[in-house]
mmCIF file with all atom_site columns, C-alpha atoms in Angstrom:
data_model
loop_
_atom_site.group_PDB
_atom_site.id
_atom_site.type_symbol
_atom_site.label_atom_id
_atom_site.label_alt_id
_atom_site.label_comp_id
_atom_site.label_asym_id
_atom_site.label_entity_id
_atom_site.label_seq_id
_atom_site.pdbx_PDB_ins_code
_atom_site.Cartn_x
_atom_site.Cartn_y
_atom_site.Cartn_z
_atom_site.occupancy
_atom_site.B_iso_or_equiv
_atom_site.pdbx_formal_charge
_atom_site.auth_seq_id
_atom_site.auth_comp_id
_atom_site.auth_asym_id
_atom_site.auth_atom_id
_atom_site.pdbx_PDB_model_num
ATOM 1   C CA . UNK A 1 1   ? 48.862 -9.587  -0.001  1.00 0.00 ? 18  UNK A CA 1
ATOM 2   C CA . UNK A 1 2   ? 47.249 -6.879  1.380   1.00 0.00 ? 19  UNK A CA 1
ATOM 3   C CA . UNK A 1 3   ? 44.205 -6.781  -0.775  1.00 0.00 ? 20  UNK A CA 1
ATOM 4   C CA . UNK A 1 4   ? 43.696 -10.775 0.251   1.00 0.00 ? 21  UNK A CA 1
ATOM 5   C CA . UNK A 1 5   ? 44.288 -9.455  4.304   1.00 0.00 ? 22  UNK A CA 1
ATOM 6   C CA . UNK A 1 6   ? 42.373 -6.757  4.935   1.00 0.00 ? 23  UNK A CA 1
ATOM 7   C CA . UNK A 1 7   ? 38.707 -8.219  3.046   1.00 0.00 ? 24  UNK A CA 1
ATOM 8   C CA . UNK A 1 8   ? 39.331 -10.743 5.543   1.00 0.00 ? 25  UNK A CA 1
ATOM 9   C CA . UNK A 1 9   ? 39.296 -9.217  8.470   1.00 0.00 ? 26  UNK A CA 1
ATOM 10  C CA . UNK A 1 10  ? 36.856 -7.083  7.137   1.00 0.00 ? 27  UNK A CA 1
ATOM 11  C CA . UNK A 1 11  ? 34.257 -9.404  5.666   1.00 0.00 ? 28  UNK A CA 1
ATOM 12  C CA . UNK A 1 12  ? 35.211 -11.291 9.526   1.00 0.00 ? 29  UNK A CA 1
ATOM 13  C CA . UNK A 1 13  ? 33.945 -8.009  10.604  1.00 0.00 ? 30  UNK A CA 1
ATOM 14  C CA . UNK A 1 14  ? 30.850 -7.993  8.284   1.00 0.00 ? 31  UNK A CA 1
ATOM 15  C CA . UNK A 1 15  ? 29.413 -11.206 9.694   1.00 0.00 ? 32  UNK A CA 1
ATOM 16  C CA . UNK A 1 16  ? 30.105 -10.474 13.865  1.00 0.00 ? 33  UNK A CA 1
ATOM 17  C CA . UNK A 1 17  ? 29.393 -7.316  13.958  1.00 0.00 ? 34  UNK A CA 1
ATOM 18  C CA . UNK A 1 18  ? 26.619 -6.241  10.357  1.00 0.00 ? 35  UNK A CA 1
ATOM 19  C CA . UNK A 1 19  ? 25.280 -2.309  9.787   1.00 0.00 ? 36  UNK A CA 1
ATOM 20  C CA . UNK A 1 20  ? 21.932 -3.352  10.828  1.00 0.00 ? 37  UNK A CA 1
ATOM 21  C CA . UNK A 1 21  ? 19.840 -3.928  8.011   1.00 0.00 ? 38  UNK A CA 1
ATOM 22  C CA . UNK A 1 22  ? 23.366 -5.190  5.839   1.00 0.00 ? 39  UNK A CA 1
ATOM 23  C CA . UNK A 1 23  ? 24.693 -8.458  5.474   1.00 0.00 ? 40  UNK A CA 1
ATOM 24  C CA . UNK A 1 24  ? 27.562 -9.072  2.914   1.00 0.00 ? 41  UNK A CA 1
ATOM 25  C CA . UNK A 1 25  ? 29.290 -12.395 2.477   1.00 0.00 ? 42  UNK A CA 1
ATOM 26  C CA . UNK A 1 26  ? 31.868 -14.151 -0.800  1.00 0.00 ? 43  UNK A CA 1
ATOM 27  C CA . UNK A 1 27  ? 29.618 -15.027 -2.940  1.00 0.00 ? 44  UNK A CA 1
ATOM 28  C CA . UNK A 1 28  ? 32.319 -17.912 -4.617  1.00 0.00 ? 45  UNK A CA 1
ATOM 29  C CA . UNK A 1 29  ? 35.874 -19.437 -4.190  1.00 0.00 ? 46  UNK A CA 1
ATOM 30  C CA . UNK A 1 30  ? 37.422 -15.713 -5.427  1.00 0.00 ? 47  UNK A CA 1
ATOM 31  C CA . UNK A 1 31  ? 37.967 -13.289 -2.187  1.00 0.00 ? 48  UNK A CA 1
ATOM 32  C CA . UNK A 1 32  ? 37.186 -10.267 -4.658  1.00 0.00 ? 49  UNK A CA 1
ATOM 33  C CA . UNK A 1 33  ? 33.483 -10.786 -5.615  1.00 0.00 ? 50  UNK A CA 1
ATOM 34  C CA . UNK A 1 34  ? 30.981 -9.979  -2.801  1.00 0.00 ? 51  UNK A CA 1
ATOM 35  C CA . UNK A 1 35  ? 27.265 -10.443 -2.470  1.00 0.00 ? 52  UNK A CA 1
ATOM 36  C CA . UNK A 1 36  ? 25.155 -8.210  0.087   1.00 0.00 ? 53  UNK A CA 1
ATOM 37  C CA . UNK A 1 37  ? 21.807 -7.760  0.745   1.00 0.00 ? 54  UNK A CA 1
ATOM 38  C CA . UNK A 1 38  ? 20.277 -4.479  1.993   1.00 0.00 ? 55  UNK A CA 1
ATOM 39  C CA . UNK A 1 39  ? 17.289 -4.560  3.735   1.00 0.00 ? 56  UNK A CA 1
ATOM 40  C CA . UNK A 1 40  ? 15.298 -1.387  2.921   1.00 0.00 ? 57  UNK A CA 1
ATOM 41  C CA . UNK A 1 41  ? 14.936 0.649   5.891   1.00 0.00 ? 58  UNK A CA 1
ATOM 42  C CA . UNK A 1 42  ? 11.009 1.858   7.752   1.00 0.00 ? 59  UNK A CA 1
ATOM 43  C CA . UNK A 1 43  ? 9.378  4.865   6.287   1.00 0.00 ? 60  UNK A CA 1
ATOM 44  C CA . UNK A 1 44  ? 10.518 4.292   3.531   1.00 0.00 ? 61  UNK A CA 1
ATOM 45  C CA . UNK A 1 45  ? 9.116  3.675   0.235   1.00 0.00 ? 62  UNK A CA 1
ATOM 46  C CA . UNK A 1 46  ? 12.154 0.185   0.134   1.00 0.00 ? 63  UNK A CA 1
ATOM 47  C CA . UNK A 1 47  ? 10.639 -0.951  3.573   1.00 0.00 ? 64  UNK A CA 1
ATOM 48  C CA . UNK A 1 48  ? 10.960 -4.475  4.023   1.00 0.00 ? 65  UNK A CA 1
ATOM 49  C CA . UNK A 1 49  ? 12.377 -5.145  0.335   1.00 0.00 ? 66  UNK A CA 1
ATOM 50  C CA . UNK A 1 50  ? 15.443 -6.707  1.010   1.00 0.00 ? 67  UNK A CA 1
ATOM 51  C CA . UNK A 1 51  ? 17.691 -5.400  -2.334  1.00 0.00 ? 68  UNK A CA 1
ATOM 52  C CA . UNK A 1 52  ? 20.988 -8.085  -3.058  1.00 0.00 ? 69  UNK A CA 1
ATOM 53  C CA . UNK A 1 53  ? 23.460 -6.349  -4.512  1.00 0.00 ? 70  UNK A CA 1
ATOM 54  C CA . UNK A 1 54  ? 26.763 -7.098  -6.172  1.00 0.00 ? 71  UNK A CA 1
ATOM 55  C CA . UNK A 1 55  ? 30.298 -6.829  -5.625  1.00 0.00 ? 72  UNK A CA 1
ATOM 56  C CA . UNK A 1 56  ? 33.362 -6.750  -7.177  1.00 0.00 ? 73  UNK A CA 1
ATOM 57  C CA . UNK A 1 57  ? 36.610 -5.155  -5.472  1.00 0.00 ? 74  UNK A CA 1
ATOM 58  C CA . UNK A 1 58  ? 39.629 -4.623  -7.627  1.00 0.00 ? 75  UNK A CA 1
ATOM 59  C CA . UNK A 1 59  ? 42.848 -5.647  -7.755  1.00 0.00 ? 76  UNK A CA 1
ATOM 60  C CA . UNK A 1 60  ? 44.447 -1.842  -6.246  1.00 0.00 ? 77  UNK A CA 1
ATOM 61  C CA . UNK A 1 61  ? 41.750 -2.375  -3.174  1.00 0.00 ? 78  UNK A CA 1
ATOM 62  C CA . UNK A 1 62  ? 41.891 -0.485  -0.793  1.00 0.00 ? 79  UNK A CA 1
ATOM 63  C CA . UNK A 1 63  ? 43.871 2.880   -2.395  1.00 0.00 ? 80  UNK A CA 1
ATOM 64  C CA . UNK A 1 64  ? 40.756 1.935   -5.230  1.00 0.00 ? 81  UNK A CA 1
ATOM 65  C CA . UNK A 1 65  ? 36.972 1.680   -4.804  1.00 0.00 ? 82  UNK A CA 1
ATOM 66  C CA . UNK A 1 66  ? 34.782 -1.312  -5.182  1.00 0.00 ? 83  UNK A CA 1
ATOM 67  C CA . UNK A 1 67  ? 32.473 -0.839  -7.542  1.00 0.00 ? 84  UNK A CA 1
ATOM 68  C CA . UNK A 1 68  ? 28.688 -1.724  -6.038  1.00 0.00 ? 85  UNK A CA 1
ATOM 69  C CA . UNK A 1 69  ? 26.267 -2.455  -8.005  1.00 0.00 ? 86  UNK A CA 1
ATOM 70  C CA . UNK A 1 70  ? 22.401 -3.507  -7.231  1.00 0.00 ? 87  UNK A CA 1
ATOM 71  C CA . UNK A 1 71  ? 20.885 -7.008  -8.637  1.00 0.00 ? 88  UNK A CA 1
ATOM 72  C CA . UNK A 1 72  ? 17.670 -6.468  -7.814  1.00 0.00 ? 89  UNK A CA 1
ATOM 73  C CA . UNK A 1 73  ? 14.916 -3.207  -9.875  1.00 0.00 ? 90  UNK A CA 1
ATOM 74  C CA . UNK A 1 74  ? 14.573 -0.386  -7.835  1.00 0.00 ? 91  UNK A CA 1
ATOM 75  C CA . UNK A 1 75  ? 13.031 2.855   -8.651  1.00 0.00 ? 92  UNK A CA 1
ATOM 76  C CA . UNK A 1 76  ? 15.814 5.175   -7.190  1.00 0.00 ? 93  UNK A CA 1
ATOM 77  C CA . UNK A 1 77  ? 17.042 8.941   -9.001  1.00 0.00 ? 94  UNK A CA 1
ATOM 78  C CA . UNK A 1 78  ? 19.745 7.893   -7.610  1.00 0.00 ? 95  UNK A CA 1
ATOM 79  C CA . UNK A 1 79  ? 20.666 4.220   -9.196  1.00 0.00 ? 96  UNK A CA 1
ATOM 80  C CA . UNK A 1 80  ? 19.768 3.338   -12.752 1.00 0.00 ? 97  UNK A CA 1
ATOM 81  C CA . UNK A 1 81  ? 18.600 0.098   -14.681 1.00 0.00 ? 98  UNK A CA 1
ATOM 82  C CA . UNK A 1 82  ? 21.772 -1.969  -14.937 1.00 0.00 ? 99  UNK A CA 1
ATOM 83  C CA . UNK A 1 83  ? 22.136 -0.876  -10.746 1.00 0.00 ? 100 UNK A CA 1
ATOM 84  C CA . UNK A 1 84  ? 24.958 1.415   -10.895 1.00 0.00 ? 101 UNK A CA 1
ATOM 85  C CA . UNK A 1 85  ? 24.198 4.002   -8.052  1.00 0.00 ? 102 UNK A CA 1
ATOM 86  C CA . UNK A 1 86  ? 25.970 7.745   -8.148  1.00 0.00 ? 103 UNK A CA 1
ATOM 87  C CA . UNK A 1 87  ? 27.246 7.655   -5.273  1.00 0.00 ? 104 UNK A CA 1
ATOM 88  C CA . UNK A 1 88  ? 30.811 10.212  -4.691  1.00 0.00 ? 105 UNK A CA 1
ATOM 89  C CA . UNK A 1 89  ? 32.745 7.292   -1.791  1.00 0.00 ? 106 UNK A CA 1
ATOM 90  C CA . UNK A 1 90  ? 32.063 4.790   -4.611  1.00 0.00 ? 107 UNK A CA 1
ATOM 91  C CA . UNK A 1 91  ? 34.813 7.069   -7.435  1.00 0.00 ? 108 UNK A CA 1
ATOM 92  C CA . UNK A 1 92  ? 37.711 7.828   -6.816  1.00 0.00 ? 109 UNK A CA 1
ATOM 93  C CA . UNK A 1 93  ? 39.048 11.444  -6.207  1.00 0.00 ? 110 UNK A CA 1
ATOM 94  C CA . UNK A 1 94  ? 38.472 14.820  -7.669  1.00 0.00 ? 111 UNK A CA 1
ATOM 95  C CA . UNK A 1 95  ? 35.549 13.694  -8.392  1.00 0.00 ? 112 UNK A CA 1
ATOM 96  C CA . UNK A 1 96  ? 33.956 11.339  -5.978  1.00 0.00 ? 113 UNK A CA 1
ATOM 97  C CA . UNK A 1 97  ? 35.263 11.464  -1.494  1.00 0.00 ? 114 UNK A CA 1
ATOM 98  C CA . UNK A 1 98  ? 36.599 7.629   -2.055  1.00 0.00 ? 115 UNK A CA 1
ATOM 99  C CA . UNK A 1 99  ? 39.741 7.294   0.669   1.00 0.00 ? 116 UNK A CA 1
ATOM 100 C CA . UNK A 1 100 ? 41.844 4.000   1.653   1.00 0.00 ? 117 UNK A CA 1
ATOM 101 C CA . UNK A 1 101 ? 40.734 4.538   5.393   1.00 0.00 ? 118 UNK A CA 1
ATOM 102 C CA . UNK A 1 102 ? 36.895 3.326   4.277   1.00 0.00 ? 119 UNK A CA 1
ATOM 103 C CA . UNK A 1 103 ? 35.426 0.429   4.350   1.00 0.00 ? 120 UNK A CA 1
ATOM 104 C CA . UNK A 1 104 ? 32.804 -1.893  3.001   1.00 0.00 ? 121 UNK A CA 1
ATOM 105 C CA . UNK A 1 105 ? 30.661 -1.099  6.078   1.00 0.00 ? 122 UNK A CA 1
ATOM 106 C CA . UNK A 1 106 ? 30.639 1.879   5.948   1.00 0.00 ? 123 UNK A CA 1
ATOM 107 C CA . UNK A 1 107 ? 29.949 1.891   2.247   1.00 0.00 ? 124 UNK A CA 1
ATOM 108 C CA . UNK A 1 108 ? 26.977 0.059   2.707   1.00 0.00 ? 125 UNK A CA 1
ATOM 109 C CA . UNK A 1 109 ? 25.186 1.959   5.162   1.00 0.00 ? 126 UNK A CA 1
ATOM 110 C CA . UNK A 1 110 ? 26.132 5.318   2.766   1.00 0.00 ? 127 UNK A CA 1
ATOM 111 C CA . UNK A 1 111 ? 24.223 3.073   0.002   1.00 0.00 ? 128 UNK A CA 1
ATOM 112 C CA . UNK A 1 112 ? 21.521 2.137   2.449   1.00 0.00 ? 129 UNK A CA 1
ATOM 113 C CA . UNK A 1 113 ? 21.631 5.766   3.458   1.00 0.00 ? 130 UNK A CA 1
ATOM 114 C CA . UNK A 1 114 ? 21.474 7.124   -0.092  1.00 0.00 ? 131 UNK A CA 1
ATOM 115 C CA . UNK A 1 115 ? 18.330 4.261   -0.871  1.00 0.00 ? 132 UNK A CA 1
ATOM 116 C CA . UNK A 1 116 ? 16.719 6.772   2.932   1.00 0.00 ? 133 UNK A CA 1
ATOM 117 C CA . UNK A 1 117 ? 17.444 10.209  1.791   1.00 0.00 ? 134 UNK A CA 1
ATOM 118 C CA . UNK A 1 118 ? 17.333 10.346  -2.639  1.00 0.00 ? 135 UNK A CA 1
ATOM 119 C CA . UNK A 1 119 ? 20.182 13.033  -3.738  1.00 0.00 ? 136 UNK A CA 1
ATOM 120 C CA . UNK A 1 120 ? 17.999 14.397  -6.792  1.00 0.00 ? 137 UNK A CA 1
ATOM 121 C CA . UNK A 1 121 ? 20.767 17.288  -7.678  1.00 0.00 ? 138 UNK A CA 1
ATOM 122 C CA . UNK A 1 122 ? 22.665 14.448  -9.136  1.00 0.00 ? 139 UNK A CA 1
ATOM 123 C CA . UNK A 1 123 ? 20.638 11.307  -10.320 1.00 0.00 ? 140 UNK A CA 1
ATOM 124 C CA . UNK A 1 124 ? 21.766 9.209   -13.464 1.00 0.00 ? 141 UNK A CA 1
ATOM 125 C CA . UNK A 1 125 ? 18.017 8.446   -13.515 1.00 0.00 ? 142 UNK A CA 1
ATOM 126 C CA . UNK A 1 126 ? 17.015 12.163  -15.124 1.00 0.00 ? 143 UNK A CA 1
ATOM 127 C CA . UNK A 1 127 ? 12.857 11.067  -14.797 1.00 0.00 ? 144 UNK A CA 1
ATOM 128 C CA . UNK A 1 128 ? 12.702 10.219  -11.727 1.00 0.00 ? 145 UNK A CA 1
ATOM 129 C CA . UNK A 1 129 ? 14.453 12.239  -9.866  1.00 0.00 ? 146 UNK A CA 1
ATOM 130 C CA . UNK A 1 130 ? 12.356 15.084  -11.743 1.00 0.00 ? 147 UNK A CA 1
ATOM 131 C CA . UNK A 1 131 ? 9.119  13.341  -10.178 1.00 0.00 ? 148 UNK A CA 1
ATOM 132 C CA . UNK A 1 132 ? 10.857 13.241  -7.187  1.00 0.00 ? 149 UNK A CA 1
ATOM 133 C CA . UNK A 1 133 ? 11.815 16.883  -6.505  1.00 0.00 ? 150 UNK A CA 1
ATOM 134 C CA . UNK A 1 134 ? 7.893  18.377  -7.642  1.00 0.00 ? 151 UNK A CA 1
ATOM 135 C CA . UNK A 1 135 ? 5.822  15.450  -7.484  1.00 0.00 ? 152 UNK A CA 1
ATOM 136 C CA . UNK A 1 136 ? 7.071  13.733  -4.582  1.00 0.00 ? 153 UNK A CA 1
ATOM 137 C CA . UNK A 1 137 ? 3.562  11.289  -3.451  1.00 0.00 ? 154 UNK A CA 1
ATOM 138 C CA . UNK A 1 138 ? 3.923  9.796   -7.378  1.00 0.00 ? 155 UNK A CA 1
ATOM 139 C CA . UNK A 1 139 ? 7.761  8.693   -6.616  1.00 0.00 ? 156 UNK A CA 1
ATOM 140 C CA . UNK A 1 140 ? 6.673  7.335   -2.870  1.00 0.00 ? 157 UNK A CA 1
ATOM 141 C CA . UNK A 1 141 ? 4.098  5.851   -5.051  1.00 0.00 ? 158 UNK A CA 1
ATOM 142 C CA . UNK A 1 142 ? 6.790  4.400   -7.924  1.00 0.00 ? 159 UNK A CA 1
ATOM 143 C CA . UNK A 1 143 ? 9.389  3.108   -5.490  1.00 0.00 ? 160 UNK A CA 1
ATOM 144 C CA . UNK A 1 144 ? 6.380  1.261   -3.129  1.00 0.00 ? 161 UNK A CA 1
ATOM 145 C CA . UNK A 1 145 ? 5.357  -0.471  -6.222  1.00 0.00 ? 162 UNK A CA 1
ATOM 146 C CA . UNK A 1 146 ? 8.571  -1.598  -7.681  1.00 0.00 ? 163 UNK A CA 1
ATOM 147 C CA . UNK A 1 147 ? 9.463  -2.934  -3.925  1.00 0.00 ? 164 UNK A CA 1
ATOM 148 C CA . UNK A 1 148 ? 6.664  -4.828  -3.918  1.00 0.00 ? 165 UNK A CA 1
ATOM 149 C CA . UNK A 1 149 ? 7.142  -6.207  -7.650  1.00 0.00 ? 166 UNK A CA 1
ATOM 150 C CA . UNK A 1 150 ? 10.811 -7.359  -7.248  1.00 0.00 ? 167 UNK A CA 1
ATOM 151 C CA . UNK A 1 151 ? 11.636 -6.879  -3.637  1.00 0.00 ? 168 UNK A CA 1
ATOM 152 C CA . UNK A 1 152 ? 9.287  -7.787  -1.499  1.00 0.00 ? 169 UNK A CA 1
ATOM 153 C CA . UNK A 1 153 ? 9.899  -10.727 0.755   1.00 0.00 ? 170 UNK A CA 1
ATOM 154 C CA . UNK A 1 154 ? 6.539  -13.505 -0.318  1.00 0.00 ? 171 UNK A CA 1
ATOM 155 C CA . UNK A 1 155 ? 7.795  -12.092 -4.747  1.00 0.00 ? 172 UNK A CA 1
ATOM 156 C CA . UNK A 1 156 ? 11.533 -14.259 -2.373  1.00 0.00 ? 173 UNK A CA 1
ATOM 157 C CA . UNK A 1 157 ? 9.307  -16.973 -1.769  1.00 0.00 ? 174 UNK A CA 1
ATOM 158 C CA . UNK A 1 158 ? 6.927  -17.490 -4.874  1.00 0.00 ? 175 UNK A CA 1
ATOM 159 C CA . UNK A 1 159 ? 11.194 -17.254 -6.664  1.00 0.00 ? 176 UNK A CA 1
ATOM 160 C CA . UNK A 1 160 ? 12.228 -19.892 -4.838  1.00 0.00 ? 177 UNK A CA 1
ATOM 161 C CA . UNK A 1 161 ? 9.111  -21.689 -4.559  1.00 0.00 ? 178 UNK A CA 1
ATOM 162 C CA . UNK A 1 162 ? 8.933  -21.764 -8.622  1.00 0.00 ? 179 UNK A CA 1
ATOM 163 C CA . UNK A 1 163 ? 12.768 -22.721 -8.644  1.00 0.00 ? 180 UNK A CA 1
ATOM 164 C CA . UNK A 1 164 ? 12.345 -25.723 -6.838  1.00 0.00 ? 181 UNK A CA 1
ATOM 165 C CA . UNK A 1 165 ? 9.243  -26.787 -9.161  1.00 0.00 ? 182 UNK A CA 1
ATOM 166 C CA . UNK A 1 166 ? 11.975 -26.010 -11.951 1.00 0.00 ? 183 UNK A CA 1
ATOM 167 C CA . UNK A 1 167 ? 13.954 -28.350 -10.724 1.00 0.00 ? 184 UNK A CA 1
ATOM 168 C CA . UNK A 1 168 ? 11.759 -31.404 -9.254  1.00 0.00 ? 185 UNK A CA 1
ATOM 169 C CA . UNK A 1 169 ? 9.997  -31.328 -12.779 1.00 0.00 ? 186 UNK A CA 1
ATOM 170 C CA . UNK A 1 170 ? 13.973 -31.699 -14.510 1.00 0.00 ? 187 UNK A CA 1
ATOM 171 C CA . UNK A 1 171 ? 15.136 -34.165 -12.052 1.00 0.00 ? 188 UNK A CA 1
ATOM 172 C CA . UNK A 1 172 ? 11.210 -35.766 -13.444 1.00 0.00 ? 189 UNK A CA 1
ATOM 173 C CA . UNK A 1 173 ? 11.907 -35.359 -16.897 1.00 0.00 ? 190 UNK A CA 1
ATOM 174 C CA . UNK A 1 174 ? 15.528 -36.985 -16.230 1.00 0.00 ? 191 UNK A CA 1
ATOM 175 C CA . UNK A 1 175 ? 14.192 -40.268 -14.626 1.00 0.00 ? 192 UNK A CA 1
ATOM 176 C CA . UNK A 1 176 ? 11.581 -40.852 -17.442 1.00 0.00 ? 193 UNK A CA 1
ATOM 177 C CA . UNK A 1 177 ? 14.556 -40.966 -19.683 1.00 0.00 ? 194 UNK A CA 1
ATOM 178 C CA . UNK A 1 178 ? 16.695 -43.260 -17.782 1.00 0.00 ? 195 UNK A CA 1
ATOM 179 C CA . UNK A 1 179 ? 13.621 -45.506 -17.487 1.00 0.00 ? 196 UNK A CA 1
ATOM 180 C CA . UNK A 1 180 ? 13.122 -45.192 -21.533 1.00 0.00 ? 197 UNK A CA 1
ATOM 181 C CA . UNK A 1 181 ? 16.863 -45.415 -22.237 1.00 0.00 ? 198 UNK A CA 1
ATOM 182 C CA . UNK A 1 182 ? 16.688 -49.415 -19.935 1.00 0.00 ? 199 UNK A CA 1
ATOM 183 C CA . UNK A 1 183 ? 14.824 -50.676 -23.154 1.00 0.00 ? 200 UNK A CA 1
ATOM 184 C CA . UNK A 1 184 ? 16.709 -53.324 -24.860 1.00 0.00 ? 201 UNK A CA 1
ATOM 185 C CA . UNK A 1 185 ? 17.955 -53.096 -28.290 1.00 0.00 ? 202 UNK A CA 1
ATOM 186 C CA . UNK A 1 186 ? 15.426 -56.113 -29.782 1.00 0.00 ? 203 UNK A CA 1
ATOM 187 C CA . UNK A 1 187 ? 11.564 -53.970 -27.430 1.00 0.00 ? 204 UNK A CA 1
ATOM 188 C CA . UNK A 1 188 ? 13.544 -50.621 -29.668 1.00 0.00 ? 205 UNK A CA 1
ATOM 189 C CA . UNK A 1 189 ? 14.047 -52.540 -33.226 1.00 0.00 ? 206 UNK A CA 1
ATOM 190 C CA . UNK A 1 190 ? 10.647 -53.719 -32.412 1.00 0.00 ? 207 UNK A CA 1
ATOM 191 C CA . UNK A 1 191 ? 8.044  -50.456 -32.399 1.00 0.00 ? 208 UNK A CA 1
ATOM 192 C CA . UNK A 1 192 ? 11.018 -48.915 -35.250 1.00 0.00 ? 209 UNK A CA 1
ATOM 193 C CA . UNK A 1 193 ? 9.500  -52.064 -37.250 1.00 0.00 ? 210 UNK A CA 1
ATOM 194 C CA . UNK A 1 194 ? 5.712  -50.955 -36.545 1.00 0.00 ? 211 UNK A CA 1
#
């Protein structure tokens, strides 16, 4: 009960006063599954990228932190290929810094800050971390490339058009099948017989 009322308050606050560049909403009828979007900050390799995240709120929330992961691929030393995030506020003490006084808005702001300021000393992706430390220009180039490839607005618009045309094609095929099914039994027999 405490989780449901707190989540309702947090979601209401996130919809009326979202942090800059962040949006969050309930993904389905279940209150414990949320989706969020973070817009890449200016002057970072993620600039103008739109990154989707999944948030799963545990039964013991706020005494346990939510599980947050990126759905959009991102080239970052603290985020692995499955979208898992290495961030202290997402873990319980003694290794983590989660406290029940923190909320989802704070966590999303922390993730946004981590995107702008990676922590190469606590990486999930060792190769990207060493690239960030020792060849920052290459890291910036790769991160921008990934952002353009996976998180750009043009890419999203193209995917939406593709999905829409696939849906239309599927509908046309269904319509054609229905037209074919209106053939009478006699016509079917004569076609099969010839």
